[in-house]
Short mmCIF file of C-alpha atoms in Angstrom, two decimals:
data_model
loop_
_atom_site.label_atom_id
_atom_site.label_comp_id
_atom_site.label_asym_id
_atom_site.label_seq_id
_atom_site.Cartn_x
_atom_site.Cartn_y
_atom_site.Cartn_z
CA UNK X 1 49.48 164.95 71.31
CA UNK X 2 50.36 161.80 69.28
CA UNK X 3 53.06 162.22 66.47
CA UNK X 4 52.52 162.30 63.70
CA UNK X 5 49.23 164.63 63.39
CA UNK X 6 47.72 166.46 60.48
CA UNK X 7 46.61 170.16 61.60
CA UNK X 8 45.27 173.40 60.38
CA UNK X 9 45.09 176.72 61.43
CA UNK X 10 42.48 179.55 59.97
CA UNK X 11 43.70 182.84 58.96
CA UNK X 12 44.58 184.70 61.72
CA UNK X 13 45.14 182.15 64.27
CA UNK X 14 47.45 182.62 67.53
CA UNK X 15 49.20 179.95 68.85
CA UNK X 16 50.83 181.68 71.95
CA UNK X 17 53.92 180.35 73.17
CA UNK X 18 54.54 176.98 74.88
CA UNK X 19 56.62 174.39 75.22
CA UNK X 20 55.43 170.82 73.44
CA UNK X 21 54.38 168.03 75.60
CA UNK X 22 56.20 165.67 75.82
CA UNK X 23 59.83 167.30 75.97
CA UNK X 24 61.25 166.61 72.35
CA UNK X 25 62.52 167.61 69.17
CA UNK X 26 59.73 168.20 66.48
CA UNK X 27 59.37 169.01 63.07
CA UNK X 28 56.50 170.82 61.30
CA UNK X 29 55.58 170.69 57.48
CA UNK X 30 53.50 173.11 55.83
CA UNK X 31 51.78 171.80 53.17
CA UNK X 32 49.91 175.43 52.21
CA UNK X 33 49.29 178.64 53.10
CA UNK X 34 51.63 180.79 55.54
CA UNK X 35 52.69 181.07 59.21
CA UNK X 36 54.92 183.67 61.14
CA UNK X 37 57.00 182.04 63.81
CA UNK X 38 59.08 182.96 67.08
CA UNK X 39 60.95 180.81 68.52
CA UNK X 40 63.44 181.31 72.00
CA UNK X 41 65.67 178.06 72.37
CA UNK X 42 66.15 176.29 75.85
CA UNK X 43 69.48 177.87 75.94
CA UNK X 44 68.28 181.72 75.92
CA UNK X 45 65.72 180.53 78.47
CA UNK X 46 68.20 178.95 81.03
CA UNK X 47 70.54 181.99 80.02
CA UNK X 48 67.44 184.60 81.39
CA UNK X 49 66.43 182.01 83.84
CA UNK X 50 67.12 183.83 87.29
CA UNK X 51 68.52 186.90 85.56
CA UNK X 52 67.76 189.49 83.11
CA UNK X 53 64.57 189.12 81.62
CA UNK X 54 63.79 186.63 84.53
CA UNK X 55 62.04 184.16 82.49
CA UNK X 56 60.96 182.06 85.82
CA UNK X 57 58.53 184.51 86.69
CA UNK X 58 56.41 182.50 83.85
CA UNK X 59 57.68 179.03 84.55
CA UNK X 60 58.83 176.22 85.99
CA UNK X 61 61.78 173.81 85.87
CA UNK X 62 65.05 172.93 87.35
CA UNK X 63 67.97 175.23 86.06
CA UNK X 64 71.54 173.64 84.96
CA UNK X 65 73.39 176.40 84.11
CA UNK X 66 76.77 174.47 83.66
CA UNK X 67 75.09 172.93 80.30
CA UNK X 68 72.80 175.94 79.55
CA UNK X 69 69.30 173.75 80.37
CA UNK X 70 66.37 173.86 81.88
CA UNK X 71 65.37 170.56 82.79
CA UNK X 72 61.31 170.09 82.85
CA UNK X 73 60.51 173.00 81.47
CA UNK X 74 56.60 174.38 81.63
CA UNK X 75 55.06 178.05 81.08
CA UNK X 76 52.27 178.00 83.41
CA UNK X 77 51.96 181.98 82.25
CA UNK X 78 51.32 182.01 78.58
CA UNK X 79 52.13 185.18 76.51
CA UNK X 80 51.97 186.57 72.75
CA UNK X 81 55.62 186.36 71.57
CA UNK X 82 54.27 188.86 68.94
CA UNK X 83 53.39 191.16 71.23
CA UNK X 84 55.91 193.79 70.66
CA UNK X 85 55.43 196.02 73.47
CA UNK X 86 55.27 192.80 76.16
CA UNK X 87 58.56 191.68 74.59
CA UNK X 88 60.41 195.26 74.60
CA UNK X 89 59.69 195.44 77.94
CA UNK X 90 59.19 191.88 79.82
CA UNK X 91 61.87 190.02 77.53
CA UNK X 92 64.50 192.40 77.09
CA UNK X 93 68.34 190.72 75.96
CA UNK X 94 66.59 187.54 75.19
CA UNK X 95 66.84 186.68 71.58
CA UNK X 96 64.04 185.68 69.44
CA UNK X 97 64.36 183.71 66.20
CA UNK X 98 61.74 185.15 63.46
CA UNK X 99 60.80 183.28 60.47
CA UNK X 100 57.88 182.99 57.98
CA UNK X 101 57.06 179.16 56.73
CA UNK X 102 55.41 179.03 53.73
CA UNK X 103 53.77 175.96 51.38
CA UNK X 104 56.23 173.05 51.16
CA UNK X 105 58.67 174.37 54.09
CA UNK X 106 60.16 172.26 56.57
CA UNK X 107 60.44 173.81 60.26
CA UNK X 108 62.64 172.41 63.24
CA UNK X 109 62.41 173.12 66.93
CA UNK X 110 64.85 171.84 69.05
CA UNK X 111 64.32 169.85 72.25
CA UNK X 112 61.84 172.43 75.04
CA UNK X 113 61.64 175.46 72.83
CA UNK X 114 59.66 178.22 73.39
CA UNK X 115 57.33 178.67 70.25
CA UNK X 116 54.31 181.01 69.03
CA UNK X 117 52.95 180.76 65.40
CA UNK X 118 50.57 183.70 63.78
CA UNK X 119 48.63 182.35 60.38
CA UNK X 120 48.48 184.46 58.03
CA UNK X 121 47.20 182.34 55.89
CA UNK X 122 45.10 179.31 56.02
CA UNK X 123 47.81 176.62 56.55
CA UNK X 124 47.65 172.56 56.63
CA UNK X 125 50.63 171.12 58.54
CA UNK X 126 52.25 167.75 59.61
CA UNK X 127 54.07 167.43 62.78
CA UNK X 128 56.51 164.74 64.04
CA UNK X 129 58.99 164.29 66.20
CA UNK X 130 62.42 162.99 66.89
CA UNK X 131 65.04 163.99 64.13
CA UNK X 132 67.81 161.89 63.48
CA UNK X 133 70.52 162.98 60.31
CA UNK X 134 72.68 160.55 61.69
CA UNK X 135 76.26 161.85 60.69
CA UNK X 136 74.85 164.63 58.34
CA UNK X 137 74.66 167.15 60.92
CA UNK X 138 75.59 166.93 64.83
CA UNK X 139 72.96 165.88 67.14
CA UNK X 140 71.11 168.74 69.10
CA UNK X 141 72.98 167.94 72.53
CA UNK X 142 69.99 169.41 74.46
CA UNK X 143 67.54 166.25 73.12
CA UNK X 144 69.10 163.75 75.20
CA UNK X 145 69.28 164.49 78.78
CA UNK X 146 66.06 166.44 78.40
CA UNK X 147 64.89 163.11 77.21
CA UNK X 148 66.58 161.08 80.26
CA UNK X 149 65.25 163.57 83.03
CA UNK X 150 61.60 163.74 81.40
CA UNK X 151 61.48 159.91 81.66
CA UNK X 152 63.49 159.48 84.96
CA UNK X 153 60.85 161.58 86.65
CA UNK X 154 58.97 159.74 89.87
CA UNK X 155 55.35 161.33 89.21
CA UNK X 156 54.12 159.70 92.15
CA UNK X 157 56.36 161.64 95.17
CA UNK X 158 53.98 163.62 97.18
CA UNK X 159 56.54 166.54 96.88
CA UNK X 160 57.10 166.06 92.53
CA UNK X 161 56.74 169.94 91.82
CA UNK X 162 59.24 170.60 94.53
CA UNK X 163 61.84 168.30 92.93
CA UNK X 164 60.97 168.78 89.58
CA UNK X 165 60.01 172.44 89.32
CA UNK X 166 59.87 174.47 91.83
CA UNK X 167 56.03 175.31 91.70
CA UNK X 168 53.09 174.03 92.30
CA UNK X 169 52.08 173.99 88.77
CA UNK X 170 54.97 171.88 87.33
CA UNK X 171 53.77 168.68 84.86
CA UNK X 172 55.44 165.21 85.29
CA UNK X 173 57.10 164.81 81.30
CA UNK X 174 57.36 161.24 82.01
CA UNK X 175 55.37 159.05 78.82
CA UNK X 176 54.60 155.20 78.12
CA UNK X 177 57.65 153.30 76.88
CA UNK X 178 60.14 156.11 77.14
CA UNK X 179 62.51 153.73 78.72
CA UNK X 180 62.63 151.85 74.88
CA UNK X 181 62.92 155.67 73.18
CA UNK X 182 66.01 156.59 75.52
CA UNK X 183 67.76 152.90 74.59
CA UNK X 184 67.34 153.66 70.81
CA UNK X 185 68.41 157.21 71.44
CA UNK X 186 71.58 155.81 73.24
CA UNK X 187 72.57 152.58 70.72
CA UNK X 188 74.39 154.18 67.96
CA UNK X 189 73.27 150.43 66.29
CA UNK X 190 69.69 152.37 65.49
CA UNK X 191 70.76 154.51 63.04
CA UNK X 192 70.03 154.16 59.91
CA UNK X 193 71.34 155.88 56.64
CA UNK X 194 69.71 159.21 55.15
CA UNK X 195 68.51 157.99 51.84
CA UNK X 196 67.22 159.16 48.82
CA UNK X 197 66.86 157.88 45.20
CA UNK X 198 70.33 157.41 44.59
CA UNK X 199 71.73 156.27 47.81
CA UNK X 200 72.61 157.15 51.16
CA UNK X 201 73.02 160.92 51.64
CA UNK X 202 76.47 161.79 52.39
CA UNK X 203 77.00 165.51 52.25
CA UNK X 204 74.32 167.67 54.90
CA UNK X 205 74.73 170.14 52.02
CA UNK X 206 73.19 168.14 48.60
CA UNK X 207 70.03 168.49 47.87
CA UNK X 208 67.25 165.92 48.17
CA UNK X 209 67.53 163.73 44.83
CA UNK X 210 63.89 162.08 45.09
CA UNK X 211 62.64 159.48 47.69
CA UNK X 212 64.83 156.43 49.00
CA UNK X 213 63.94 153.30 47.03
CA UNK X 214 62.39 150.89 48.55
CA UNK X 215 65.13 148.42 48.12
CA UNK X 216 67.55 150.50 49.62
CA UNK X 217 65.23 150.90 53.09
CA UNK X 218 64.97 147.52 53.23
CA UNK X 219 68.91 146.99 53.03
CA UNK X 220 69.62 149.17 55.75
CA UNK X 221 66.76 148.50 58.01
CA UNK X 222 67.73 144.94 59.32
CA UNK X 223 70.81 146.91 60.65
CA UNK X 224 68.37 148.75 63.54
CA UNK X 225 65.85 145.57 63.79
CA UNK X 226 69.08 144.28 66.77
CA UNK X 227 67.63 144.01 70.10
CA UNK X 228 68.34 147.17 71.60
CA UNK X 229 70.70 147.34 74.80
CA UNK X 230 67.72 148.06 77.31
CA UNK X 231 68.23 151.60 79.42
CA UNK X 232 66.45 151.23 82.96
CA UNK X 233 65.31 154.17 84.67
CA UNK X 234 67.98 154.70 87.81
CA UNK X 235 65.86 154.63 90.77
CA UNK X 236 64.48 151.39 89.96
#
């Protein structure tokens, strides 16, 4: 999909769960109605990978179990997280985060996870990605080398889903001008200030005080304009 998007869902709708294409942070604003949501982080999947609940029996990817990821990460067997008999007995030990967004909430999924959302309500929703609170909050340390695999990947070796996966039905995660996203990810010079109408944010716990002015924006901005050091992709 392209970022951002305006969607809806009707009453009753089932989004089983998947992983977002591409691999990246997102967040989701509902602007009405209601949604349950489960979510199972990258972490708990690469925890149950090849043990436990066995989650590879639904997917593919390549395991690094010294940093708790699973690097190109696809569930080519889809299944109702609110299912409560399939999850009592297919994903036993793995923990599932439960939540309810209503009108005006603000939901974030980290970098490849696992999501389902039930409507119980009509809902309207926005969806972006890539969340940066700069020094509010500490960076999700899964985003970037999820980000650097998905756009090192060589989609054109005759043996990709071997490399990349494991299975024949493994996706190549690699998107137009990544190479530029990975640079800004990677030059601290791109940040700019959280701002709202009486300055830049400094405390991850105030609350929002109105939007930034428009003078302020402009102040910062020239700060990430800088040509960006360029990041190459390493088998070039």
């Amino acid at each position: 999909p392209t970022y951002p998007a305006l969607s809806f869902s009707e009453q009753g709708f089932l989004t089983a769960a998947h992983v977002d294409y591409p691999n990246n942070e997102i967040w989701i604003a509902n602007c009405f109605g209601s949604k349950r949501v489960r979510i199972i982080t990258v972490s708990a999947i690469a925890d149950h990978w090849d043990s436990g609940a066995r989650l590879q029996r639904f997917a593919s990817g390549k395991l690094v179990r010294s940093q708790r990821l699973v690097l190109n990460l696809h569930f080519h067997i889809s299944f109702d997280l609110f299912d409560d008999e399939f999850v009592a007995s297919e994903l036993q030990g793995v923990p599932i985060y439960e939540g309810t967004m209503a009108g005006e909430d603000i939901l974030y999924l980290p970098t490849s996870a696992l999501h389902s959302f039930y409507a119980t309500q009509r809902t309207l929703y926005v969806i972006s990605a890539y969340v940066d609170l700069n020094n509010l909050l500490a960076a999700n340390p899964s985003q970037l080398p999820i980000k650097i695999d998905s756009c090192s990947q060589r989609c054109h070796l005759s043996n990709f889903s071997e490399v990349y996966g494991g299975h024949s039905t493994c996706v190549c995660r690699r998107v137009p001008h990544c190479e530029s996203l990975v640079a800004r990810l990677l030059d601290q010079r791109q940040r700019l200030p959280m701002l709202d109408a009486q300055g830049e944010v400094r405390s991850a716990s105030d609350r929002p005080r109105g939007a930034g002015r428009l003078t302020d924006i402009a102040f910062a901005a020239p700060t990430a304009v800088r040509e960006v050091q360029p990041w190459r992709l390493p088998w070039t």
